[in-house]
Every structure is written in C-alpha cells, then in structure tokens.
C-alpha cells in the first residue's frame, strides 16, 4: 500500500514570472555595461598616471635647474600618483568582478539553451571505478550530470555535491533541501556574488590538509617565551634608538645575541609550525569572502538559517577568523623576502608569527571542520538551486511511503537537449516490480534506463527531476549498463558483468530498497545460458524488496514468467532504406528485430 508523504509546499515552479533566460540576458547586458564603464575609467586613469609621471619628471628637472624651486613640489605628483594608482587598482578589481558576472550569466544561458557541454567542472578527480551506477549514468566527465550541475568554487562544495550524487540521502534531508532550494533559487544576487567574489575563480584550499592542521596539537604553549620574545623585541628597538642617538652599539648587539639564543632554542618547533601553516593554508581569501557573503544573507528557510548559525562563535564569525588566518599566512610567506629574513632575528618575526599561528589553531581549530562542511553544503545547495531556477518546468518529486515504487509521467533525460528529448511514462511497483523492455538496436532502451536512473539520483539528492511528475519511494540505484572487459585485470566482459550483478544483488537487502537497471542482460553468453541465468537473477532480485528494469534485444527473454514482470518495447520502421525510431515506449514485447536490416543498410551482404 502506497501513501504519499506530506508535500513540501512547492512543486518546482519559479515565483518570479520572468523567464530565467530573460532575467539572465537582462543582467548580462547590465554587467557588460559595467565592464565598458570601468574600461573607460581604466583608460582615463592610465592616461592620468602617465601625465603625473611626466609632471614628476618636469618637477625634478626644475628642481635641479632652479635653486628657488622648492623640493616640496616634488611630493605633489608623487602623492597624486599613489592615490590614483590605488583608485586604479580598485577600478580594475571592480571590472574583473563585472567580467566574471558576465561569464556567470553567459554560462547560465548556455545551460538553459542546452549549450553547456564543455563548460564547467568535469568532476573527473572522483574515483568511480567500482561505483555501481556513476559511470553507467554519466554522472562525471564531459557532458555529465556533474558538469551540468556544479557551480562550486571550493573542494568542499565539489565533494559535497559529488557525495549527494553518489549516495542516496535520507528522506528528511531531501525534504529539507526542497525548502532550501525554493529559498535559494530566487536569490539571484546572492548566487551571483557567491560565483564571482574574490580574485580567484577556484580556491586552492584542501579541506583534509586544513582540517588536519587545525586539529593538530599545540606546539608553543609557553606564555613566558611569548612575552619574552615581545620584551626582547621592544628592548631591541630601544637599544637601536640608543645606538643611533649615542653611538653606543653594545646594548643593541647584546639584545640581538639573546634573541638569537631564543631562536635557536625554539627553531625546530617554529619552523615546523610555519611550514605546516604555509603548506596547508594556501589561498584562504576566497574561503573568507564566501563565508562572509553567506553570513550576510537574510535567509528564510530554517535549514539555511541553521547553516548560517554554524558560522558564528562566541568571539567572532568564521569569515573574520579565516580572514585573520589569511593575514597570518601572508606574513609567513613574506619571510621568503631577503629583507624580511635579514630582519627576522632582531624583530623575532618568525617566532612571533609561529606563536600567533599556533594561538589561532588553539582558539579556532575545533570549529574549522564544521565551517568547511557548512560552506560545502551551501555550495552544493547553490548548484541544485541554480539547476532548479534555470529549469522552472522541472518539478520536485513527490515521495511515497510503503512498498518500493517509481511512477513517472513524461520522463526525460536531463543531459539530452529538450529539442531532441522524447519523454515516456513508466511505472514500477505494486504488481509491476520488473519492466522487461525489448526492442531493436538503437531504439532507446538504454537511454530510457539511464533516464530512470539519473532522475532517481537527482530525486535522492534533493533536486528537481526532468519529468512532468515523479512519485517514488526512497530508492538506491544499482546499474549494469556500461560494463567492459579489462586487459589489466584479465577479465572478460561477461565476467565483469556477472561480478557487477553480484554487487547489485548485495544491495537488494539494504535500505533504501534497490532500483536495478540491467541493460542487455547476460549478452556475453549463449542464448540457453542467458535465459537460464536471467530467470535466476530476476527471481533472486524479486525475492528481495527490489524493483527495476531489464532490457534485451533477445526475444527469448521476453518469455520470462512471473506475475510481477511486465513486458514493454520500443519499435522501429524502415522507410526509404533508412531506419526510423520514434523512441516511444509501448506495452508488450517487441515482435521483430532489426539486426539483419542494419547490416544490410551499411552494405554487408547478409
């Protein structure tokens, strides 16, 4: 008995009546005007800087040639040049942000207009070699679901989105995401800011390294040494002033001598802290900017407010703490400057920095992992919210309770352009637990199974689906669609397939229930063994709580018996010597195959 769970209060439609493409195009043109505006300012400021250089040269000339010409006039062009240079730098930064905003909307339009292939992140750093559906459903790589979805700029966001696609989420988390996406998708300014802030498009921060550094034990605990370092620095400055004033240099070199001893005594720990900090904390500016923007946004969804709450501590916000850490790292990197190395011992610069970095780690280290996870979750939500906004016709699925079920009306494949996408209705569950799809080569069997699988993945990640409507119970996908032999492992395609089937069967008793997708079942063996094996596999799966789809072009398999097995098919026609497909799913088994016709059409004499 199936029962629909309470609705989330939103069906995927966008509240703003303006079409996403119109909104994006309008904003893109506005940002292009800003780019042109800043370009004009950039040119004028460049000319002004050149003029100030010429004025400075003229002032120097008059100063050298005219005794009565005051040297103070030399400062006027110099001061003006510095002021103009600072303003010029800020103008270029604003222009850079405007250019990135143009790219943000240009990429959004490309996704809306199905021109997105080749843009965005591939996600090919994720290891899916043994995953039971990622490769089969084109989740990662060129033209993949991940490339379509991801707008993440940090590894945390990339990892979180990938994990949502690779594992089904709990139902409460899915319903919570529906509410969050409904809040986020209309916040276009916020989504734009999160896509363009800071100087770097992507952050180099590695969450594992940052977390490991933040949670490492404190190495410089002595308050006495810290205060002694500060006292010696002050004494050095006083002794230096005394040397300049009186010419007596002994006090200065005495203080420096004791500073050198302090550095030698703590050299190993100081260098260890500085090395760990510089290596683990590369490129924190973007991290700080994204956290700060997230802290400023007045969300409405309870889950988003809870996310923002995680970024606050008793003394400061996450963005403030990360910004301070970024400043510490910049100072550490400045030690590579030869001048700073020369001044290191007199000012005890490295020792002071090591104490500051270690103190930061002691104060905020335990919160870092939560901050990174929070930002990662926000970026994953932004990716799904962007997808939802750009596809306003895609609804959120309705979840059912009870026995496993999948009921789709007008189901399409999100990676196929709408202009070429043929939609179908399909139902699994109740008395129809297995749909056996037969049909000729290239008729659409594999594409339909991929559409079922990829929309289930979207549904279980909390995203909208490419369908008129979709009702399903929580499901876990197991697919055998893209299975190949391996020379390195010495396994045939048939052995690789039955190994995959074994792993899929092992999922059948897990929660949530299994949705299996088996394409061209056991095609690597003879017809007799295929029929016996297919019957055994189907019975084994039906003995569990699983539902699924099996495709074949072997007409013998359509004779598989069982009250829960329902035959459907795709058909083809030959017109004017060409094979025609309408890719529409029909009831019953297919009555003929097209293999011989295809061979004849390409010129084989059969």
Coordinates of C-alpha atoms in Angstrom, one line a residue:
X1 CA 0.0 0.0 0.0
X2 CA 1.5 3.3 -1.1
X3 CA 0.9 6.6 0.7
X4 CA 2.1 10.0 -0.4
X5 CA 4.0 11.9 2.2
X6 CA 3.0 15.5 3.1
X7 CA 4.1 17.8 0.3
X8 CA 7.0 20.2 0.8
X9 CA 4.8 23.2 -0.2
X10 CA 6.5 23.8 -3.6
X11 CA 6.4 22.0 -6.9
X12 CA 9.5 23.4 -8.5
X13 CA 7.9 26.4 -10.2
X14 CA 9.8 29.8 -10.0
X15 CA 7.8 32.5 -8.2
X16 CA 9.2 35.3 -10.5
X17 CA 7.1 35.4 -13.7
X18 CA 10.2 36.5 -15.7
X19 CA 11.7 33.6 -17.7
X20 CA 15.1 32.7 -16.4
X21 CA 16.6 33.3 -19.9
X22 CA 15.2 36.8 -20.0
X23 CA 16.4 37.6 -16.5
X24 CA 19.9 36.3 -17.2
X25 CA 20.1 38.1 -20.5
X26 CA 19.0 41.4 -18.9
X27 CA 21.5 41.0 -16.1
X28 CA 24.3 40.0 -18.6
X29 CA 23.7 43.2 -20.6
X30 CA 23.8 45.3 -17.4
X31 CA 27.1 43.7 -16.3
X32 CA 28.5 44.3 -19.8
X33 CA 27.7 48.0 -19.5
X34 CA 29.6 48.0 -16.2
X35 CA 32.6 46.4 -17.8
X36 CA 32.5 49.1 -20.5
X37 CA 32.1 51.8 -17.9
X38 CA 35.1 50.6 -15.9
X39 CA 37.1 50.2 -19.1
X40 CA 36.6 53.8 -19.9
X41 CA 37.7 54.8 -16.3
X42 CA 40.7 52.5 -16.7
X43 CA 41.8 54.2 -19.8
X44 CA 41.4 57.7 -18.3
X45 CA 43.2 56.7 -15.1
X46 CA 46.1 55.2 -17.2
X47 CA 46.4 58.5 -19.1
X48 CA 46.3 60.4 -15.8
X49 CA 49.1 58.3 -14.3
X50 CA 51.2 58.9 -17.4
X51 CA 50.6 62.6 -17.0
X52 CA 51.6 62.6 -13.4
X53 CA 54.8 60.7 -14.3
X54 CA 55.6 63.5 -16.8
X55 CA 54.8 66.1 -14.2
X56 CA 57.2 64.4 -11.7
X57 CA 59.9 64.4 -14.3
X58 CA 59.3 68.1 -15.1
X59 CA 59.4 68.9 -11.3
X60 CA 62.7 67.1 -10.9
X61 CA 64.1 68.9 -13.9
X62 CA 63.1 72.3 -12.5
X63 CA 64.3 71.4 -9.0
X64 CA 67.7 70.5 -10.4
X65 CA 67.9 73.6 -12.7
X66 CA 66.2 76.2 -10.5
X67 CA 67.6 76.8 -7.0
X68 CA 64.5 78.7 -5.9
X69 CA 62.2 75.8 -6.8
X70 CA 61.1 74.1 -3.6
X71 CA 61.7 70.4 -3.2
X72 CA 58.2 70.1 -1.7
X73 CA 56.7 70.3 -5.1
X74 CA 58.3 67.0 -5.9
X75 CA 55.9 65.4 -3.5
X76 CA 52.7 66.6 -5.2
X77 CA 52.8 64.5 -8.4
X78 CA 54.1 61.6 -6.3
X79 CA 51.3 61.7 -3.8
X80 CA 48.7 62.1 -6.5
X81 CA 50.2 59.2 -8.5
X82 CA 49.9 56.9 -5.4
X83 CA 46.3 58.0 -4.8
X84 CA 45.4 57.5 -8.5
X85 CA 47.2 54.1 -8.5
X86 CA 45.2 52.9 -5.5
X87 CA 41.9 54.0 -7.1
X88 CA 43.0 52.5 -10.4
X89 CA 43.7 49.1 -8.8
X90 CA 40.2 49.1 -7.2
X91 CA 38.7 50.0 -10.6
X92 CA 40.4 47.1 -12.2
X93 CA 39.1 44.8 -9.4
X94 CA 35.6 46.0 -10.0
X95 CA 35.9 45.5 -13.7
X96 CA 37.2 42.0 -13.1
X97 CA 34.1 41.2 -10.9
X98 CA 31.9 42.6 -13.7
X99 CA 33.6 40.4 -16.3
X100 CA 33.1 37.4 -14.1
X101 CA 29.4 38.3 -13.6
X102 CA 29.1 38.5 -17.4
X103 CA 30.6 35.0 -17.6
X104 CA 28.2 33.8 -14.8
X105 CA 25.1 34.8 -16.8
X106 CA 26.6 33.6 -20.1
X107 CA 27.2 30.2 -18.7
X108 CA 23.7 30.2 -17.2
X109 CA 22.2 31.0 -20.6
X110 CA 24.3 28.2 -22.1
X111 CA 22.8 25.7 -19.6
X112 CA 19.3 27.0 -20.3
X113 CA 19.8 26.7 -24.1
X114 CA 21.5 23.3 -23.9
X115 CA 24.9 24.6 -25.0
X116 CA 26.6 23.8 -21.7
X117 CA 28.7 20.8 -22.8
X118 CA 32.4 21.7 -22.5
X119 CA 31.7 24.3 -19.8
X120 CA 32.1 23.8 -16.1
X121 CA 33.8 21.2 -13.9
X122 CA 34.1 17.6 -15.0
X123 CA 34.5 16.0 -11.6
X124 CA 36.9 13.6 -13.0
X125 CA 39.1 13.6 -9.9
X126 CA 36.4 11.4 -8.2
X127 CA 37.2 7.7 -8.3
X128 CA 34.1 5.9 -9.6
X129 CA 35.8 2.8 -11.0
X130 CA 33.9 0.5 -8.7
X131 CA 30.8 2.5 -8.2
X132 CA 27.5 0.8 -9.1
X133 CA 25.9 3.5 -11.2
X134 CA 28.1 6.6 -11.6
X135 CA 29.8 5.6 -14.9
X136 CA 26.6 4.0 -16.2
X137 CA 24.6 7.1 -15.7
X138 CA 27.2 9.6 -16.9
X139 CA 27.5 11.4 -13.5
X140 CA 31.0 12.6 -14.1
X141 CA 33.1 13.6 -17.1
X142 CA 32.5 15.5 -20.3
X143 CA 28.8 16.1 -20.9
X144 CA 28.0 14.7 -17.4
X145 CA 25.4 15.5 -14.8
X146 CA 28.1 16.9 -12.5
X147 CA 29.2 19.3 -15.3
X148 CA 25.7 20.5 -15.7
X149 CA 25.0 21.0 -12.0
X150 CA 28.2 22.1 -10.3
X151 CA 28.8 25.8 -9.7
X152 CA 31.0 25.1 -6.6
X153 CA 34.3 27.0 -6.3
X154 CA 35.8 25.1 -3.4
X155 CA 36.8 21.5 -3.0
X156 CA 34.3 21.2 -0.1
X157 CA 31.4 22.2 -2.4
X158 CA 32.6 19.8 -5.1
X159 CA 33.0 16.9 -2.6
X160 CA 29.6 17.5 -1.0
X161 CA 27.7 17.7 -4.4
X162 CA 29.5 14.5 -5.5
X163 CA 28.6 12.7 -2.3
X164 CA 25.0 13.6 -2.8
X165 CA 25.0 12.1 -6.3
X166 CA 27.0 9.0 -5.3
X167 CA 24.9 8.1 -2.3
X168 CA 21.1 8.4 -1.6
X169 CA 20.3 10.9 1.1
X170 CA 17.9 10.3 4.0
X171 CA 14.4 11.4 3.2
X172 CA 14.2 14.1 5.9
X173 CA 17.4 15.7 4.4
X174 CA 15.9 15.6 0.9
X175 CA 12.6 17.3 2.0
X176 CA 14.7 19.9 3.9
X177 CA 16.7 20.6 0.7
X178 CA 13.5 21.2 -1.2
X179 CA 12.7 24.1 1.1
X180 CA 16.2 25.4 1.0
X181 CA 16.3 25.3 -2.8
X182 CA 13.0 27.1 -3.0
X183 CA 14.5 29.9 -0.9
X184 CA 17.9 30.0 -2.7
X185 CA 16.9 29.8 -6.4
X186 CA 15.2 33.2 -6.4
X187 CA 18.2 34.9 -4.7
X188 CA 20.0 35.6 -7.9
X189 CA 22.1 38.4 -6.5
X190 CA 23.4 36.1 -3.8
X191 CA 24.1 33.3 -6.3
X192 CA 26.0 35.8 -8.5
X193 CA 28.1 37.1 -5.6
X194 CA 29.0 33.5 -4.5
X195 CA 30.1 32.8 -8.1
X196 CA 32.3 35.9 -8.6
X197 CA 33.7 37.1 -5.2
X198 CA 37.4 37.3 -4.6
X199 CA 40.3 37.3 -7.1
X200 CA 40.4 33.6 -7.7
X201 CA 37.8 31.5 -9.5
X202 CA 38.7 28.4 -7.5
X203 CA 40.3 28.0 -4.1
X204 CA 43.4 26.0 -3.6
X205 CA 42.4 25.1 -0.1
X206 CA 42.5 21.3 0.5
X207 CA 39.9 20.6 3.3
X208 CA 41.7 17.5 4.5
X209 CA 45.0 19.3 4.9
X210 CA 43.4 22.4 6.5
X211 CA 41.4 20.2 8.9
X212 CA 44.5 18.1 9.8
X213 CA 46.5 21.3 10.5
X214 CA 43.7 22.9 12.5
X215 CA 43.2 19.8 14.8
X216 CA 46.9 19.2 15.4
X217 CA 48.1 19.7 19.0
X218 CA 49.5 23.0 20.1
X219 CA 53.3 23.2 19.9
X220 CA 54.1 26.5 21.5
X221 CA 52.3 26.6 24.8
X222 CA 54.7 28.7 26.9
X223 CA 53.4 32.2 27.7
X224 CA 56.7 33.1 29.3
X225 CA 58.5 32.5 25.9
X226 CA 55.9 34.5 24.1
X227 CA 56.2 37.5 26.4
X228 CA 60.0 37.2 26.5
X229 CA 60.0 37.4 22.7
X230 CA 57.9 40.5 22.8
X231 CA 60.1 42.0 25.5
X232 CA 63.3 41.3 23.6
X233 CA 61.8 43.0 20.5
X234 CA 61.0 46.1 22.5
X235 CA 64.4 46.1 24.1
X236 CA 66.0 45.8 20.6
X237 CA 64.1 48.8 19.4
X238 CA 65.2 50.8 22.5
X239 CA 68.8 49.7 22.1
X240 CA 68.7 50.6 18.4
X241 CA 67.4 54.1 19.2
X242 CA 70.1 54.5 21.8
X243 CA 72.8 53.4 19.3
X244 CA 71.6 56.0 16.8
X245 CA 71.4 58.7 19.5
X246 CA 74.6 58.0 21.4
X247 CA 76.7 55.8 19.1
X248 CA 76.9 53.1 21.7
X249 CA 76.1 49.8 20.0
X250 CA 76.9 47.2 22.7
X251 CA 73.3 47.1 24.1
X252 CA 71.9 46.5 20.7
X253 CA 74.1 43.6 19.9
X254 CA 73.7 42.2 23.4
X255 CA 69.9 42.1 22.9
X256 CA 70.3 40.6 19.4
X257 CA 72.6 37.9 20.9
X258 CA 69.9 36.8 23.4
X259 CA 67.3 36.9 20.6
X260 CA 69.5 34.6 18.6
X261 CA 69.7 32.1 21.5
X262 CA 65.8 32.2 21.8
X263 CA 65.5 31.5 18.1
X264 CA 68.0 28.6 18.2
X265 CA 66.2 27.0 21.3
X266 CA 62.8 27.0 19.5
X267 CA 63.9 26.8 15.9
X268 CA 62.6 23.3 15.2
X269 CA 59.1 24.0 16.6
X270 CA 58.9 27.4 14.9
X271 CA 59.9 26.1 11.5
X272 CA 57.5 23.1 11.9
X273 CA 54.6 25.4 12.6
X274 CA 55.5 27.9 9.8
X275 CA 56.0 25.1 7.3
X276 CA 52.7 23.3 8.2
X277 CA 50.8 26.5 8.1
X278 CA 52.1 27.7 4.8
X279 CA 51.6 24.3 3.2
X280 CA 48.1 23.6 4.5
X281 CA 46.6 27.1 4.2
X282 CA 47.2 28.2 0.6
X283 CA 44.6 30.6 -0.8
X284 CA 42.3 31.5 2.0
X285 CA 41.0 34.7 0.6
X286 CA 38.2 33.1 -1.4
X287 CA 37.2 31.0 1.5
X288 CA 36.9 34.1 3.7
X289 CA 34.9 36.0 1.1
X290 CA 32.4 33.2 0.5
X291 CA 31.9 32.7 4.3
X292 CA 31.4 36.5 4.8
X293 CA 28.8 36.7 2.0
X294 CA 27.0 33.7 3.4
X295 CA 26.9 35.3 6.8
X296 CA 25.3 38.5 5.4
X297 CA 22.4 36.9 3.5
X298 CA 19.0 37.1 5.2
X299 CA 17.7 33.5 4.5
X300 CA 14.2 32.5 5.1
X301 CA 14.5 28.7 5.0
X302 CA 15.1 27.2 8.5
X303 CA 17.8 24.9 7.3
X304 CA 19.7 27.8 5.7
X305 CA 19.4 29.8 8.9
X306 CA 20.8 26.8 10.8
X307 CA 23.7 26.6 8.3
X308 CA 24.5 30.3 8.9
X309 CA 24.3 29.8 12.6
X310 CA 27.1 27.3 12.5
X311 CA 29.5 30.1 11.3
X312 CA 29.2 32.1 14.5
X313 CA 31.4 31.7 17.5
X314 CA 31.3 33.5 20.8
X315 CA 34.0 35.9 19.8
X316 CA 33.9 36.3 16.0
X317 CA 32.4 34.9 12.8
X318 CA 34.0 32.2 10.7
X319 CA 34.8 34.7 7.9
X320 CA 36.6 37.0 10.4
X321 CA 38.6 34.1 11.8
X322 CA 39.6 32.9 8.3
X323 CA 40.5 36.4 7.2
X324 CA 42.8 36.7 10.2
X325 CA 44.4 33.4 9.4
X326 CA 44.9 34.6 5.8
X327 CA 46.7 37.6 7.1
X328 CA 48.9 35.4 9.2
X329 CA 49.7 33.2 6.2
X330 CA 50.6 36.3 4.1
X331 CA 53.1 37.4 6.8
X332 CA 54.6 33.9 6.8
X333 CA 55.0 34.0 3.1
X334 CA 56.8 37.4 3.4
X335 CA 59.6 35.6 5.2
X336 CA 60.8 34.4 1.8
X337 CA 61.7 38.1 1.1
X338 CA 65.5 38.5 1.7
X339 CA 64.9 41.8 3.6
X340 CA 62.5 40.1 6.0
X341 CA 65.0 37.3 6.5
X342 CA 67.6 39.9 7.4
X343 CA 65.2 41.5 10.0
X344 CA 63.9 38.1 11.3
X345 CA 66.2 37.8 14.3
X346 CA 66.2 41.4 15.5
X347 CA 62.4 41.5 15.4
X348 CA 61.9 37.8 16.2
X349 CA 59.5 37.9 13.3
X350 CA 59.2 34.1 12.7
X351 CA 58.9 33.4 16.4
X352 CA 56.1 35.9 16.8
X353 CA 54.3 34.5 13.7
X354 CA 54.6 30.9 15.0
X355 CA 53.1 31.9 18.3
X356 CA 50.2 33.8 16.5
X357 CA 49.5 30.9 14.1
X358 CA 49.6 28.3 17.0
X359 CA 47.3 30.5 19.1
X360 CA 44.8 30.7 16.1
X361 CA 44.9 27.0 15.8
X362 CA 44.2 26.5 19.5
X363 CA 41.4 29.0 19.5
X364 CA 39.5 28.1 16.3
X365 CA 40.9 24.7 15.2
X366 CA 38.0 22.7 16.6
X367 CA 35.5 24.8 14.6
X368 CA 37.3 24.6 11.2
X369 CA 35.8 21.2 10.1
X370 CA 32.3 22.5 10.8
X371 CA 32.9 25.7 8.8
X372 CA 34.3 23.8 5.8
X373 CA 31.4 21.3 5.9
X374 CA 28.9 24.2 6.1
X375 CA 30.4 26.1 3.1
X376 CA 30.5 22.8 1.2
X377 CA 26.8 22.1 1.9
X378 CA 25.9 25.7 0.9
X379 CA 27.8 25.4 -2.4
X380 CA 26.1 22.0 -3.2
X381 CA 22.7 23.6 -2.4
X382 CA 23.6 26.6 -4.7
X383 CA 24.4 24.1 -7.5
X384 CA 21.0 22.4 -7.2
X385 CA 19.2 25.8 -6.7
X386 CA 20.8 27.1 -9.9
X387 CA 19.6 24.0 -11.7
X388 CA 16.1 24.5 -10.3
X389 CA 15.9 28.1 -11.3
X390 CA 17.2 27.5 -14.8
X391 CA 14.7 24.7 -15.4
X392 CA 11.5 26.1 -14.0
X393 CA 9.4 23.3 -15.6
X394 CA 11.2 20.6 -13.7
X395 CA 9.2 19.7 -10.5
X396 CA 10.4 18.3 -7.3
X397 CA 9.4 14.6 -6.9
X398 CA 6.7 13.5 -4.5
X399 CA 7.8 10.8 -2.1
X400 CA 5.7 7.9 -1.2
X401 CA 5.7 5.6 1.8
X402 CA 5.1 1.9 1.6
X403 CA 6.4 -0.7 -0.8
X404 CA 9.1 0.4 -3.4
X405 CA 7.7 2.3 -6.3
X406 CA 8.6 4.6 -9.2
X407 CA 5.8 6.3 -11.1
X408 CA 7.0 8.8 -13.8
X409 CA 4.9 10.8 -16.2
X410 CA 6.6 12.4 -19.2
X411 CA 10.0 11.3 -18.0
X412 CA 13.0 12.8 -19.9
X413 CA 16.8 12.7 -19.7
X414 CA 18.3 15.9 -18.3
X415 CA 21.5 15.5 -20.4
X416 CA 19.6 15.4 -23.7
X417 CA 18.6 18.8 -25.2
X418 CA 14.8 19.4 -24.9
X419 CA 14.6 19.8 -28.7
X420 CA 15.7 16.1 -29.1
X421 CA 14.4 14.6 -25.9
X422 CA 11.5 12.1 -26.2
X423 CA 9.6 11.6 -23.0
X424 CA 7.9 8.5 -21.8
X425 CA 5.7 7.3 -18.9
X426 CA 6.9 4.3 -16.8
X427 CA 5.7 2.8 -13.6
X428 CA 7.3 0.3 -11.2
X429 CA 5.9 -1.1 -8.1
X430 CA 2.8 -2.9 -6.8
X431 CA 2.1 -5.8 -9.2
X432 CA 4.7 -4.5 -11.8
X433 CA 8.0 -4.8 -10.0
X434 CA 10.0 -5.6 -13.1
X435 CA 9.6 -4.0 -16.5
X436 CA 11.3 -6.1 -19.3
X437 CA 12.0 -3.8 -22.2
X438 CA 12.7 -5.3 -25.6
X439 CA 13.5 -3.7 -28.8
X440 CA 16.0 -3.4 -31.6
X441 CA 19.4 -1.8 -31.5
X442 CA 19.4 2.0 -31.1
X443 CA 15.7 2.0 -30.3
X444 CA 16.1 3.8 -26.9
X445 CA 16.2 1.0 -24.3
X446 CA 19.5 2.1 -22.7
X447 CA 18.5 5.8 -22.8
X448 CA 15.3 5.2 -21.0
X449 CA 17.0 3.2 -18.3
X450 CA 19.6 6.0 -17.9
X451 CA 16.7 8.5 -17.7
X452 CA 15.1 6.4 -14.9
X453 CA 18.4 6.1 -13.1
X454 CA 19.6 9.7 -13.4
X455 CA 16.3 11.1 -12.3
X456 CA 16.3 8.8 -9.3
X457 CA 19.8 10.1 -8.4
X458 CA 18.5 13.7 -8.8
X459 CA 15.5 12.9 -6.6
X460 CA 17.6 11.2 -3.9
X461 CA 20.0 14.2 -3.9
X462 CA 17.1 16.6 -3.3
X463 CA 17.0 18.1 -6.8
X464 CA 14.2 18.7 -9.3
X465 CA 13.6 16.0 -11.9
X466 CA 13.2 16.0 -15.7
X467 CA 9.6 14.8 -15.8
X468 CA 6.1 16.0 -15.9
X469 CA 5.7 14.4 -12.5
X470 CA 7.5 11.8 -10.5
X471 CA 6.3 9.8 -7.5
X472 CA 8.7 7.4 -5.8
X473 CA 9.7 5.8 -2.6
X474 CA 13.3 6.3 -1.4
X475 CA 15.4 4.1 -3.7
X476 CA 19.0 3.1 -4.1
X477 CA 20.3 2.6 -7.7
X478 CA 22.3 -0.3 -9.0
X479 CA 23.1 -0.4 -12.7
X480 CA 24.7 -2.7 -15.2
X481 CA 24.7 -0.6 -18.4
X482 CA 28.3 0.3 -19.1
X483 CA 30.3 -2.8 -18.4
X484 CA 33.6 -3.5 -20.2
X485 CA 36.3 -6.1 -20.2
X486 CA 39.7 -5.4 -18.6
X487 CA 43.1 -6.4 -20.1
X488 CA 44.8 -5.3 -16.9
X489 CA 42.6 -7.4 -14.7
X490 CA 42.4 -10.2 -17.2
X491 CA 38.6 -10.3 -17.1
X492 CA 36.1 -10.7 -19.9
X493 CA 33.0 -8.5 -20.4
X494 CA 30.8 -11.4 -19.3
X495 CA 32.8 -11.9 -16.1
X496 CA 32.8 -8.2 -15.4
X497 CA 29.0 -8.2 -15.9
X498 CA 28.3 -11.1 -13.6
X499 CA 30.6 -9.6 -11.0
X500 CA 28.6 -6.3 -11.2
X501 CA 25.4 -8.3 -10.9
X502 CA 26.7 -9.9 -7.7
X503 CA 27.4 -6.5 -6.2
X504 CA 24.0 -5.2 -7.3
X505 CA 22.3 -8.1 -5.7
X506 CA 24.2 -7.5 -2.5
X507 CA 22.5 -4.1 -2.3
X508 CA 19.0 -5.6 -2.5
X509 CA 18.6 -6.1 1.2
X510 CA 19.9 -2.6 2.2
X511 CA 17.9 0.5 3.0
X512 CA 16.6 2.3 0.9
X513 CA 15.4 -0.5 -1.4
X514 CA 17.1 -1.3 -4.7
X515 CA 16.2 0.1 -8.1
X516 CA 18.1 -2.2 -10.5
X517 CA 18.8 -1.2 -14.2
X518 CA 20.2 -4.1 -16.2
X519 CA 20.9 -3.4 -19.9
X520 CA 21.2 -6.3 -22.4
X521 CA 21.3 -8.8 -19.6
X522 CA 24.0 -11.5 -20.0
X523 CA 24.6 -10.7 -23.6
X524 CA 28.1 -12.2 -23.3
X525 CA 26.9 -15.8 -23.2
X526 CA 24.9 -18.2 -25.4
X527 CA 21.1 -18.0 -25.6
X528 CA 20.4 -21.0 -23.5
X529 CA 22.6 -19.9 -20.6
X530 CA 21.3 -16.4 -20.9
X531 CA 17.7 -17.5 -20.5
X532 CA 18.5 -19.7 -17.5
X533 CA 20.8 -17.1 -15.9
X534 CA 18.3 -14.2 -16.5
X535 CA 15.5 -16.2 -14.9
X536 CA 17.6 -17.0 -11.9
X537 CA 18.8 -13.3 -11.5
X538 CA 15.2 -12.0 -11.8
X539 CA 13.9 -14.5 -9.2
X540 CA 16.7 -13.7 -6.9
X541 CA 16.0 -9.9 -7.1
X542 CA 12.3 -10.4 -6.8
X543 CA 12.8 -12.4 -3.6
X544 CA 14.1 -9.2 -2.1
X545 CA 12.4 -5.8 -1.9
X546 CA 13.9 -4.6 -5.2
X547 CA 12.2 -3.2 -8.3
X548 CA 13.8 -2.5 -11.7
X549 CA 14.1 -2.6 -15.4
X550 CA 15.8 -5.1 -17.7
X551 CA 16.4 -4.5 -21.3
X552 CA 17.1 -7.0 -24.1
X553 CA 17.0 -7.5 -27.8
X554 CA 16.9 -11.3 -27.3
X555 CA 13.3 -12.1 -27.9
X556 CA 13.6 -15.3 -25.9
X557 CA 14.0 -13.3 -22.7
X558 CA 10.5 -11.8 -23.2
X559 CA 9.2 -15.2 -22.3
X560 CA 10.4 -14.9 -18.7
X561 CA 7.4 -15.8 -16.4
X562 CA 6.2 -14.0 -13.3
X563 CA 3.2 -12.1 -12.1
X564 CA 5.4 -9.1 -11.3
X565 CA 7.1 -9.0 -14.7
X566 CA 5.6 -6.6 -17.3
X567 CA 6.8 -6.6 -21.0
X568 CA 7.2 -3.3 -22.8
X569 CA 9.0 -2.4 -26.0
X570 CA 10.4 0.1 -28.5
X571 CA 9.8 -0.3 -32.2
X572 CA 11.4 0.9 -35.4
X573 CA 10.4 1.3 -39.0
X574 CA 12.4 1.2 -42.3
X575 CA 11.4 4.0 -44.6
X576 CA 13.2 4.7 -47.9
X577 CA 16.1 2.4 -46.9
X578 CA 16.6 4.2 -43.5
X579 CA 15.9 3.0 -40.0
X580 CA 13.4 5.3 -38.2
X581 CA 12.8 5.4 -34.5
X582 CA 10.2 7.3 -32.5
X583 CA 11.6 6.3 -29.1
X584 CA 8.1 5.8 -27.6
X585 CA 7.6 3.1 -25.1
X586 CA 4.8 0.7 -25.8
X587 CA 3.1 -2.2 -24.0
X588 CA 4.0 -5.8 -24.8
X589 CA 7.1 -7.5 -26.2
X590 CA 8.7 -6.5 -29.5
X591 CA 7.7 -8.7 -32.3
X592 CA 10.8 -8.4 -34.5
X593 CA 14.5 -7.3 -34.5
X594 CA 16.5 -5.1 -36.8
X595 CA 19.9 -6.6 -36.7
X596 CA 19.9 -8.1 -40.2
X597 CA 18.3 -4.9 -41.7
X598 CA 21.0 -2.8 -40.1
X599 CA 23.8 -4.9 -41.5
X600 CA 22.2 -4.7 -45.0
X601 CA 21.8 -1.0 -44.7
X602 CA 25.5 -0.4 -44.2
X603 CA 26.4 -2.7 -47.1
X604 CA 27.0 -6.1 -45.6
X605 CA 25.8 -9.0 -47.8
X606 CA 23.7 -11.0 -45.4

